[in-house]
Amino acid sequence: MSRDEILGQNAEKRGISRRDFVKYCGLITATLGLPVTMAEKVADAMTAARPSVIWLAFSECTGCAESFIRTTYPSIGDLILDVISLDYSETIMAAAGHQAEEVLMDTAEKNKGKFFCIIDGALPTKEGYGMIAGRPMIDIAKDITSKAAATICVGACASFGGLPAAKPNPSGAKSIQDALGIKTINIPGCPPNTINMVATIVHAIVLGSLPALDNLSRPLFAYGQTIHDRCQRRASYEGGYFAKEFGDAGHLNGYCLYELGCKGPETYNNCPTVKFNQGISWPIEAGHPCIGCSEPEFWDKMTPFYVAK
Ligand code: SF4
């Protein structure tokens, strides 16, 4: 049975038709800024490639992994786990202890130079902090990233340090780039949008190259514009209509949230266009100011959240 047929059967069992899958691929295609005609090619590539992925979790809250496995259409998270070969992930794998560590080392050796290393979580750099299976997290990170085709940091913590690196930062937590001195692809957010993680891998599979990055190593297709640039409350901002308090008439009527502490003008991300929860909504549409979670020094630089700066 061909890979496409297996995928088709698995998708069907989960109530996802080939048509829905192609629709999902259309969303990825649009996110990447590719022509709509590429959607079929993206779908074919996703059903055929199945690259090996090692997902490492360091100093984090597991929100990024939760976001990934609960992505978009019903059960599409499971489907993606069929499309990529997620060979190691402490969060969802059945193996534990020595068996899990063997899987990690075997996968990295067998797929040397070809697998994607996805990391969520910052790296503690002070001695005595952050151990997995008796090894410092930083040693594991060095070992595995040195064998990967590319390292993709998902979430604010892996990309820029995030909450673990907020003051007083007792563990000396740093971003993967800063802790290891390596080049990574950063997909920040708390959590980041899964579509941006998948689109980055699809870009590599379909186009054979990694996406263009900004000066903070974020894919330009997702982080090329600010939240403010594409916000649907922008007309209110330009017109001088601001919500003053949560629940007031301006807030309920969709006025700008700047005076409630919105950090949209200084935050680069595509939340207004890709949205969350099956594309239903996103924080500002739901009435919550942007908290700037995809920027460096989120948390320290962006707090207090509900105060205009
Ligand atoms: S709500 Fe935020 S992002 Fe939207 S227009 Fe106002 S300041 Fe800009």
mmCIF file of C-alpha atoms and ligand atoms in Angstrom:
data_model
loop_
_atom_site.group_PDB
_atom_site.id
_atom_site.type_symbol
_atom_site.label_atom_id
_atom_site.label_comp_id
_atom_site.label_asym_id
_atom_site.label_seq_id
_atom_site.Cartn_x
_atom_site.Cartn_y
_atom_site.Cartn_z
ATOM 1 C CA MET A 1 0.000 0.000 0.000
ATOM 2 C CA SER A 2 1.348 3.410 -0.947
ATOM 3 C CA ARG A 3 2.107 6.060 1.655
ATOM 4 C CA ASP A 4 -0.709 8.194 0.209
ATOM 5 C CA GLU A 5 -3.196 5.353 0.615
ATOM 6 C CA ILE A 6 -2.066 4.744 4.206
ATOM 7 C CA LEU A 7 -2.397 8.445 4.941
ATOM 8 C CA GLY A 8 -5.786 8.472 3.237
ATOM 9 C CA GLN A 9 -6.992 5.580 5.395
ATOM 10 C CA ASN A 10 -5.656 7.082 8.608
ATOM 11 C CA ALA A 11 -7.192 10.430 7.734
ATOM 12 C CA GLU A 12 -10.516 8.815 6.939
ATOM 13 C CA LYS A 13 -10.554 6.981 10.273
ATOM 14 C CA ARG A 14 -10.170 10.370 11.928
ATOM 15 C CA GLY A 15 -12.912 11.919 9.859
ATOM 16 C CA ILE A 16 -10.595 13.903 7.568
ATOM 17 C CA SER A 17 -11.140 13.609 3.827
ATOM 18 C CA ARG A 18 -8.377 14.071 1.249
ATOM 19 C CA ARG A 19 -10.246 17.276 0.365
ATOM 20 C CA ASP A 20 -9.946 18.556 3.952
ATOM 21 C CA PHE A 21 -6.285 17.608 3.972
ATOM 22 C CA VAL A 22 -5.669 19.539 0.752
ATOM 23 C CA LYS A 23 -7.588 22.463 2.320
ATOM 24 C CA TYR A 24 -5.227 22.325 5.281
ATOM 25 C CA CYS A 25 -2.294 22.250 2.857
ATOM 26 C CA GLY A 26 -3.849 25.299 1.169
ATOM 27 C CA LEU A 27 -3.597 27.123 4.505
ATOM 28 C CA ILE A 28 0.079 26.173 4.801
ATOM 29 C CA THR A 29 0.644 27.265 1.187
ATOM 30 C CA ALA A 30 -0.987 30.642 1.845
ATOM 31 C CA THR A 31 0.992 31.069 5.085
ATOM 32 C CA LEU A 32 4.210 30.534 3.126
ATOM 33 C CA GLY A 33 3.076 33.105 0.556
ATOM 34 C CA LEU A 34 3.146 30.472 -2.242
ATOM 35 C CA PRO A 35 0.619 30.438 -5.123
ATOM 36 C CA VAL A 36 -2.621 28.566 -4.352
ATOM 37 C CA THR A 37 -1.822 26.166 -7.214
ATOM 38 C CA MET A 38 0.978 24.752 -5.024
ATOM 39 C CA ALA A 39 -1.505 23.290 -2.478
ATOM 40 C CA GLU A 40 -1.710 19.920 -4.255
ATOM 41 C CA LYS A 41 2.089 19.778 -4.497
ATOM 42 C CA VAL A 42 2.351 20.579 -0.778
ATOM 43 C CA ALA A 43 -0.169 17.798 -0.023
ATOM 44 C CA ASP A 44 1.789 15.321 -2.142
ATOM 45 C CA ALA A 45 5.080 16.300 -0.522
ATOM 46 C CA MET A 46 3.586 15.990 2.955
ATOM 47 C CA THR A 47 2.299 12.499 2.231
ATOM 48 C CA ALA A 48 5.559 11.324 0.702
ATOM 49 C CA ALA A 49 8.440 12.803 2.674
ATOM 50 C CA ARG A 50 8.022 11.820 6.338
ATOM 51 C CA PRO A 51 11.271 13.328 7.610
ATOM 52 C CA SER A 52 12.604 12.205 10.963
ATOM 53 C CA VAL A 53 12.043 14.696 13.782
ATOM 54 C CA ILE A 54 13.598 14.676 17.238
ATOM 55 C CA TRP A 55 11.725 16.945 19.643
ATOM 56 C CA LEU A 56 13.750 17.979 22.699
ATOM 57 C CA ALA A 57 12.105 19.664 25.679
ATOM 58 C CA PHE A 58 14.221 21.654 28.112
ATOM 59 C CA SER A 59 13.240 24.434 30.533
ATOM 60 C CA GLU A 60 9.603 24.996 29.544
ATOM 61 C CA CYS A 61 5.930 24.439 30.425
ATOM 62 C CA THR A 62 5.019 21.977 27.592
ATOM 63 C CA GLY A 63 2.549 24.495 26.145
ATOM 64 C CA CYS A 64 4.313 24.447 22.757
ATOM 65 C CA ALA A 65 4.017 20.655 22.453
ATOM 66 C CA GLU A 66 0.393 20.849 23.611
ATOM 67 C CA SER A 67 -0.277 23.432 20.936
ATOM 68 C CA PHE A 68 1.394 21.251 18.293
ATOM 69 C CA ILE A 69 -0.533 18.053 19.018
ATOM 70 C CA ARG A 70 -3.873 19.886 19.259
ATOM 71 C CA THR A 71 -3.506 21.724 16.018
ATOM 72 C CA THR A 72 -6.163 23.018 13.622
ATOM 73 C CA TYR A 73 -8.782 20.669 12.159
ATOM 74 C CA PRO A 74 -10.133 17.795 14.283
ATOM 75 C CA SER A 75 -7.345 15.271 14.762
ATOM 76 C CA ILE A 76 -5.038 16.978 12.269
ATOM 77 C CA GLY A 77 -2.415 16.838 15.021
ATOM 78 C CA ASP A 78 -2.460 13.034 14.772
ATOM 79 C CA LEU A 79 -2.294 13.282 11.019
ATOM 80 C CA ILE A 80 0.797 15.481 11.171
ATOM 81 C CA LEU A 81 2.383 12.900 13.430
ATOM 82 C CA ASP A 82 1.897 10.471 10.523
ATOM 83 C CA VAL A 83 3.315 12.933 7.996
ATOM 84 C CA ILE A 84 6.500 13.629 9.904
ATOM 85 C CA SER A 85 8.231 10.799 11.705
ATOM 86 C CA LEU A 86 8.297 12.079 15.278
ATOM 87 C CA ASP A 87 10.883 9.615 16.514
ATOM 88 C CA TYR A 88 11.614 11.141 19.909
ATOM 89 C CA SER A 89 9.436 13.327 22.107
ATOM 90 C CA GLU A 90 9.427 12.830 25.881
ATOM 91 C CA THR A 91 5.950 14.341 26.062
ATOM 92 C CA ILE A 92 4.103 11.844 23.885
ATOM 93 C CA MET A 93 6.337 8.800 23.355
ATOM 94 C CA ALA A 94 5.454 5.482 24.969
ATOM 95 C CA ALA A 95 9.064 4.580 25.831
ATOM 96 C CA ALA A 96 10.622 5.730 29.094
ATOM 97 C CA GLY A 97 13.949 5.644 30.917
ATOM 98 C CA HIS A 98 16.907 3.857 29.247
ATOM 99 C CA GLN A 99 14.712 2.687 26.362
ATOM 100 C CA ALA A 100 13.798 6.320 25.515
ATOM 101 C CA GLU A 101 17.444 7.431 25.694
ATOM 102 C CA GLU A 102 18.422 4.618 23.325
ATOM 103 C CA VAL A 103 15.757 5.783 20.847
ATOM 104 C CA LEU A 104 17.195 9.298 21.007
ATOM 105 C CA MET A 105 20.783 8.261 20.329
ATOM 106 C CA ASP A 106 19.851 5.668 17.661
ATOM 107 C CA THR A 107 17.602 8.122 15.789
ATOM 108 C CA ALA A 108 20.273 10.835 15.785
ATOM 109 C CA GLU A 109 22.943 8.405 14.517
ATOM 110 C CA LYS A 110 20.783 6.693 11.866
ATOM 111 C CA ASN A 111 19.505 9.982 10.445
ATOM 112 C CA LYS A 112 22.677 12.027 10.918
ATOM 113 C CA GLY A 113 22.589 15.216 8.819
ATOM 114 C CA LYS A 114 19.010 14.562 7.709
ATOM 115 C CA PHE A 115 16.660 14.896 10.697
ATOM 116 C CA PHE A 116 15.041 18.067 12.050
ATOM 117 C CA CYS A 117 15.699 18.862 15.685
ATOM 118 C CA ILE A 118 12.781 20.759 17.206
ATOM 119 C CA ILE A 119 13.444 22.285 20.615
ATOM 120 C CA ASP A 120 11.059 23.886 23.056
ATOM 121 C CA GLY A 121 12.403 25.392 26.251
ATOM 122 C CA ALA A 122 15.398 27.475 27.229
ATOM 123 C CA LEU A 123 18.724 25.975 28.304
ATOM 124 C CA PRO A 124 19.846 26.356 31.935
ATOM 125 C CA THR A 125 23.549 27.219 31.899
ATOM 126 C CA LYS A 126 24.346 27.153 35.646
ATOM 127 C CA GLU A 127 25.733 23.945 37.055
ATOM 128 C CA GLY A 128 23.195 21.802 38.880
ATOM 129 C CA TYR A 129 20.185 23.033 36.926
ATOM 130 C CA GLY A 130 18.371 21.079 34.221
ATOM 131 C CA MET A 131 19.257 17.372 34.089
ATOM 132 C CA ILE A 132 17.683 14.636 31.946
ATOM 133 C CA ALA A 133 18.701 10.977 32.382
ATOM 134 C CA GLY A 134 21.688 12.098 34.460
ATOM 135 C CA ARG A 135 23.022 14.438 31.747
ATOM 136 C CA PRO A 136 22.970 18.228 31.756
ATOM 137 C CA MET A 137 20.421 19.521 29.214
ATOM 138 C CA ILE A 138 23.127 21.610 27.565
ATOM 139 C CA ASP A 139 25.216 18.485 26.778
ATOM 140 C CA ILE A 140 22.214 16.734 25.214
ATOM 141 C CA ALA A 141 21.418 19.866 23.165
ATOM 142 C CA LYS A 142 25.025 20.136 21.900
ATOM 143 C CA ASP A 143 25.153 16.461 20.996
ATOM 144 C CA ILE A 144 21.841 16.276 19.092
ATOM 145 C CA THR A 145 21.889 19.670 17.337
ATOM 146 C CA SER A 146 25.385 18.962 16.003
ATOM 147 C CA LYS A 147 23.957 15.969 14.091
ATOM 148 C CA ALA A 148 20.732 17.631 12.826
ATOM 149 C CA ALA A 149 20.044 19.025 9.342
ATOM 150 C CA ALA A 150 18.478 22.059 11.040
ATOM 151 C CA THR A 151 17.430 23.084 14.525
ATOM 152 C CA ILE A 152 14.007 24.691 14.841
ATOM 153 C CA CYS A 153 13.297 26.466 18.120
ATOM 154 C CA VAL A 154 9.606 26.612 18.908
ATOM 155 C CA GLY A 155 8.327 29.032 21.497
ATOM 156 C CA ALA A 156 9.615 32.096 23.261
ATOM 157 C CA CYS A 157 11.816 30.100 25.660
ATOM 158 C CA ALA A 158 13.906 28.204 23.082
ATOM 159 C CA SER A 159 14.017 31.211 20.731
ATOM 160 C CA PHE A 160 14.860 33.997 23.166
ATOM 161 C CA GLY A 161 14.962 32.621 26.736
ATOM 162 C CA GLY A 162 11.315 33.401 27.546
ATOM 163 C CA LEU A 163 9.932 33.008 31.037
ATOM 164 C CA PRO A 164 12.795 30.811 32.379
ATOM 165 C CA ALA A 165 15.196 33.645 31.500
ATOM 166 C CA ALA A 166 13.051 36.343 33.170
ATOM 167 C CA LYS A 167 14.559 38.098 36.195
ATOM 168 C CA PRO A 168 16.021 36.851 38.505
ATOM 169 C CA ASN A 169 16.790 33.834 36.263
ATOM 170 C CA PRO A 170 18.401 31.588 38.929
ATOM 171 C CA SER A 171 19.277 28.816 36.440
ATOM 172 C CA GLY A 172 21.058 31.154 34.000
ATOM 173 C CA ALA A 173 18.551 30.118 31.311
ATOM 174 C CA LYS A 174 19.407 31.226 27.754
ATOM 175 C CA SER A 175 18.016 30.779 24.275
ATOM 176 C CA ILE A 176 19.391 27.817 22.274
ATOM 177 C CA GLN A 177 21.316 30.182 19.997
ATOM 178 C CA ASP A 178 22.933 32.005 22.922
ATOM 179 C CA ALA A 179 23.613 28.891 25.021
ATOM 180 C CA LEU A 180 25.148 26.832 22.181
ATOM 181 C CA GLY A 181 26.429 29.528 19.834
ATOM 182 C CA ILE A 182 24.684 27.903 16.855
ATOM 183 C CA LYS A 183 22.346 29.179 14.146
ATOM 184 C CA THR A 184 18.725 28.136 14.700
ATOM 185 C CA ILE A 185 15.395 28.875 13.052
ATOM 186 C CA ASN A 186 13.288 30.618 15.666
ATOM 187 C CA ILE A 187 9.509 30.321 15.796
ATOM 188 C CA PRO A 188 8.742 32.342 18.922
ATOM 189 C CA GLY A 189 5.388 32.740 20.639
ATOM 190 C CA CYS A 190 3.836 31.557 23.884
ATOM 191 C CA PRO A 191 2.781 29.255 22.333
ATOM 192 C CA PRO A 192 3.728 29.772 18.690
ATOM 193 C CA ASN A 193 1.166 29.040 16.022
ATOM 194 C CA THR A 194 1.543 25.422 14.880
ATOM 195 C CA ILE A 195 0.941 26.412 11.281
ATOM 196 C CA ASN A 196 4.276 28.273 11.357
ATOM 197 C CA MET A 197 6.117 25.200 12.666
ATOM 198 C CA VAL A 198 4.588 22.931 10.027
ATOM 199 C CA ALA A 199 5.057 25.506 7.254
ATOM 200 C CA THR A 200 8.780 25.774 8.068
ATOM 201 C CA ILE A 201 9.229 22.006 7.671
ATOM 202 C CA VAL A 202 7.042 21.976 4.529
ATOM 203 C CA HIS A 203 9.172 24.769 3.047
ATOM 204 C CA ALA A 204 12.245 22.584 3.478
ATOM 205 C CA ILE A 205 10.510 19.524 1.991
ATOM 206 C CA VAL A 206 8.731 21.187 -0.948
ATOM 207 C CA LEU A 207 11.209 23.892 -1.887
ATOM 208 C CA GLY A 208 14.335 22.104 -0.715
ATOM 209 C CA SER A 209 15.518 25.073 1.322
ATOM 210 C CA LEU A 210 14.888 26.670 4.682
ATOM 211 C CA PRO A 211 12.775 29.852 4.687
ATOM 212 C CA ALA A 212 14.297 33.344 4.597
ATOM 213 C CA LEU A 213 14.841 34.670 8.111
ATOM 214 C CA ASP A 214 14.838 38.099 9.766
ATOM 215 C CA ASN A 215 17.715 39.392 11.896
ATOM 216 C CA LEU A 216 16.369 37.396 14.880
ATOM 217 C CA SER A 217 16.289 34.148 12.842
ATOM 218 C CA ARG A 218 12.489 34.173 12.526
ATOM 219 C CA PRO A 219 10.926 33.071 9.188
ATOM 220 C CA LEU A 220 9.949 36.202 7.290
ATOM 221 C CA PHE A 221 6.780 34.580 5.931
ATOM 222 C CA ALA A 222 5.415 34.587 9.493
ATOM 223 C CA TYR A 223 7.288 37.393 11.258
ATOM 224 C CA GLY A 224 7.766 39.902 8.435
ATOM 225 C CA GLN A 225 5.111 42.311 9.678
ATOM 226 C CA THR A 226 3.889 43.517 13.059
ATOM 227 C CA ILE A 227 0.601 42.515 14.672
ATOM 228 C CA HIS A 228 -0.305 46.226 14.406
ATOM 229 C CA ASP A 229 0.256 46.181 10.601
ATOM 230 C CA ARG A 230 -2.485 43.606 10.063
ATOM 231 C CA CYS A 231 -4.761 44.193 13.082
ATOM 232 C CA GLN A 232 -8.493 44.541 12.431
ATOM 233 C CA ARG A 233 -8.685 47.221 15.186
ATOM 234 C CA ARG A 234 -6.134 49.338 13.301
ATOM 235 C CA ALA A 235 -8.783 51.702 11.851
ATOM 236 C CA SER A 236 -9.788 52.587 15.433
ATOM 237 C CA TYR A 237 -6.150 53.271 16.303
ATOM 238 C CA GLU A 238 -5.794 55.613 13.318
ATOM 239 C CA GLY A 239 -9.140 57.276 14.130
ATOM 240 C CA GLY A 240 -8.252 57.775 17.814
ATOM 241 C CA TYR A 241 -10.880 55.376 19.175
ATOM 242 C CA PHE A 242 -9.494 53.541 22.203
ATOM 243 C CA ALA A 243 -11.038 51.135 24.718
ATOM 244 C CA LYS A 244 -10.380 52.600 28.187
ATOM 245 C CA GLU A 245 -11.439 49.672 30.345
ATOM 246 C CA PHE A 246 -12.204 46.015 29.808
ATOM 247 C CA GLY A 247 -15.947 45.690 29.209
ATOM 248 C CA ASP A 248 -16.601 49.336 28.375
ATOM 249 C CA ALA A 249 -18.516 50.288 25.213
ATOM 250 C CA GLY A 250 -15.311 50.924 23.237
ATOM 251 C CA HIS A 251 -13.908 47.509 24.179
ATOM 252 C CA LEU A 252 -17.122 45.764 23.175
ATOM 253 C CA ASN A 253 -17.322 47.749 19.920
ATOM 254 C CA GLY A 254 -13.871 46.658 18.736
ATOM 255 C CA TYR A 255 -11.910 49.827 19.527
ATOM 256 C CA CYS A 256 -8.125 49.748 19.681
ATOM 257 C CA LEU A 257 -6.618 48.125 22.810
ATOM 258 C CA TYR A 258 -3.473 50.255 22.951
ATOM 259 C CA GLU A 259 -4.488 52.002 26.177
ATOM 260 C CA LEU A 260 -5.138 48.592 27.745
ATOM 261 C CA GLY A 261 -1.481 47.748 27.172
ATOM 262 C CA CYS A 262 -1.498 46.260 23.659
ATOM 263 C CA LYS A 263 2.062 45.481 22.469
ATOM 264 C CA GLY A 264 0.955 44.897 18.852
ATOM 265 C CA PRO A 265 2.914 47.859 17.441
ATOM 266 C CA GLU A 266 6.258 46.342 18.544
ATOM 267 C CA THR A 267 5.464 42.656 18.013
ATOM 268 C CA TYR A 268 6.193 40.773 14.802
ATOM 269 C CA ASN A 269 3.883 37.814 14.088
ATOM 270 C CA ASN A 270 1.142 36.662 11.717
ATOM 271 C CA CYS A 271 -1.548 35.998 14.394
ATOM 272 C CA PRO A 272 -4.102 38.332 12.700
ATOM 273 C CA THR A 273 -4.038 36.310 9.477
ATOM 274 C CA VAL A 274 -3.523 32.678 10.561
ATOM 275 C CA LYS A 275 -5.384 32.995 13.915
ATOM 276 C CA PHE A 276 -5.793 30.085 16.388
ATOM 277 C CA ASN A 277 -8.311 27.324 17.178
ATOM 278 C CA GLN A 278 -9.124 26.271 13.623
ATOM 279 C CA GLY A 279 -8.677 29.834 12.418
ATOM 280 C CA ILE A 280 -11.640 30.998 14.509
ATOM 281 C CA SER A 281 -10.081 33.860 16.434
ATOM 282 C CA TRP A 282 -6.949 35.319 18.003
ATOM 283 C CA PRO A 283 -6.295 37.326 21.178
ATOM 284 C CA ILE A 284 -7.030 40.852 19.903
ATOM 285 C CA GLU A 285 -10.161 39.711 18.053
ATOM 286 C CA ALA A 286 -11.295 38.110 21.333
ATOM 287 C CA GLY A 287 -10.711 41.421 23.151
ATOM 288 C CA HIS A 288 -7.326 40.772 24.786
ATOM 289 C CA PRO A 289 -4.351 43.062 24.099
ATOM 290 C CA CYS A 290 -1.288 41.520 22.465
ATOM 291 C CA ILE A 291 1.295 40.699 25.179
ATOM 292 C CA GLY A 292 4.261 40.604 22.796
ATOM 293 C CA CYS A 293 5.108 36.928 23.336
ATOM 294 C CA SER A 294 7.135 36.563 20.120
ATOM 295 C CA GLU A 295 9.653 39.294 20.945
ATOM 296 C CA PRO A 296 13.044 39.017 22.673
ATOM 297 C CA GLU A 297 12.940 39.526 26.450
ATOM 298 C CA PHE A 298 9.309 38.572 26.672
ATOM 299 C CA TRP A 299 8.538 38.605 29.788
ATOM 300 C CA ASP A 300 10.660 41.338 31.343
ATOM 301 C CA LYS A 301 10.322 43.846 28.488
ATOM 302 C CA MET A 302 6.578 43.368 27.971
ATOM 303 C CA THR A 303 5.314 43.510 31.558
ATOM 304 C CA PRO A 304 3.230 44.986 33.124
ATOM 305 C CA PHE A 305 0.805 43.714 30.494
ATOM 306 C CA TYR A 306 -2.194 45.973 30.994
ATOM 307 C CA VAL A 307 -0.371 49.287 31.015
ATOM 308 C CA ALA A 308 0.257 51.409 27.898
ATOM 309 C CA LYS A 309 3.965 52.222 27.586
HETATM 310 S S1 SF4 B 1 -5.288 46.657 19.167
HETATM 311 FE FE1 SF4 B 1 -3.038 46.686 19.311
HETATM 312 S S2 SF4 B 1 -2.302 45.884 17.372
HETATM 313 FE FE2 SF4 B 1 -4.475 46.414 17.113
HETATM 314 S S3 SF4 B 1 -4.429 48.500 16.321
HETATM 315 FE FE3 SF4 B 1 -4.585 48.701 18.513
HETATM 316 S S4 SF4 B 1 -2.438 48.859 19.237
HETATM 317 FE FE4 SF4 B 1 -2.387 48.093 17.114
#
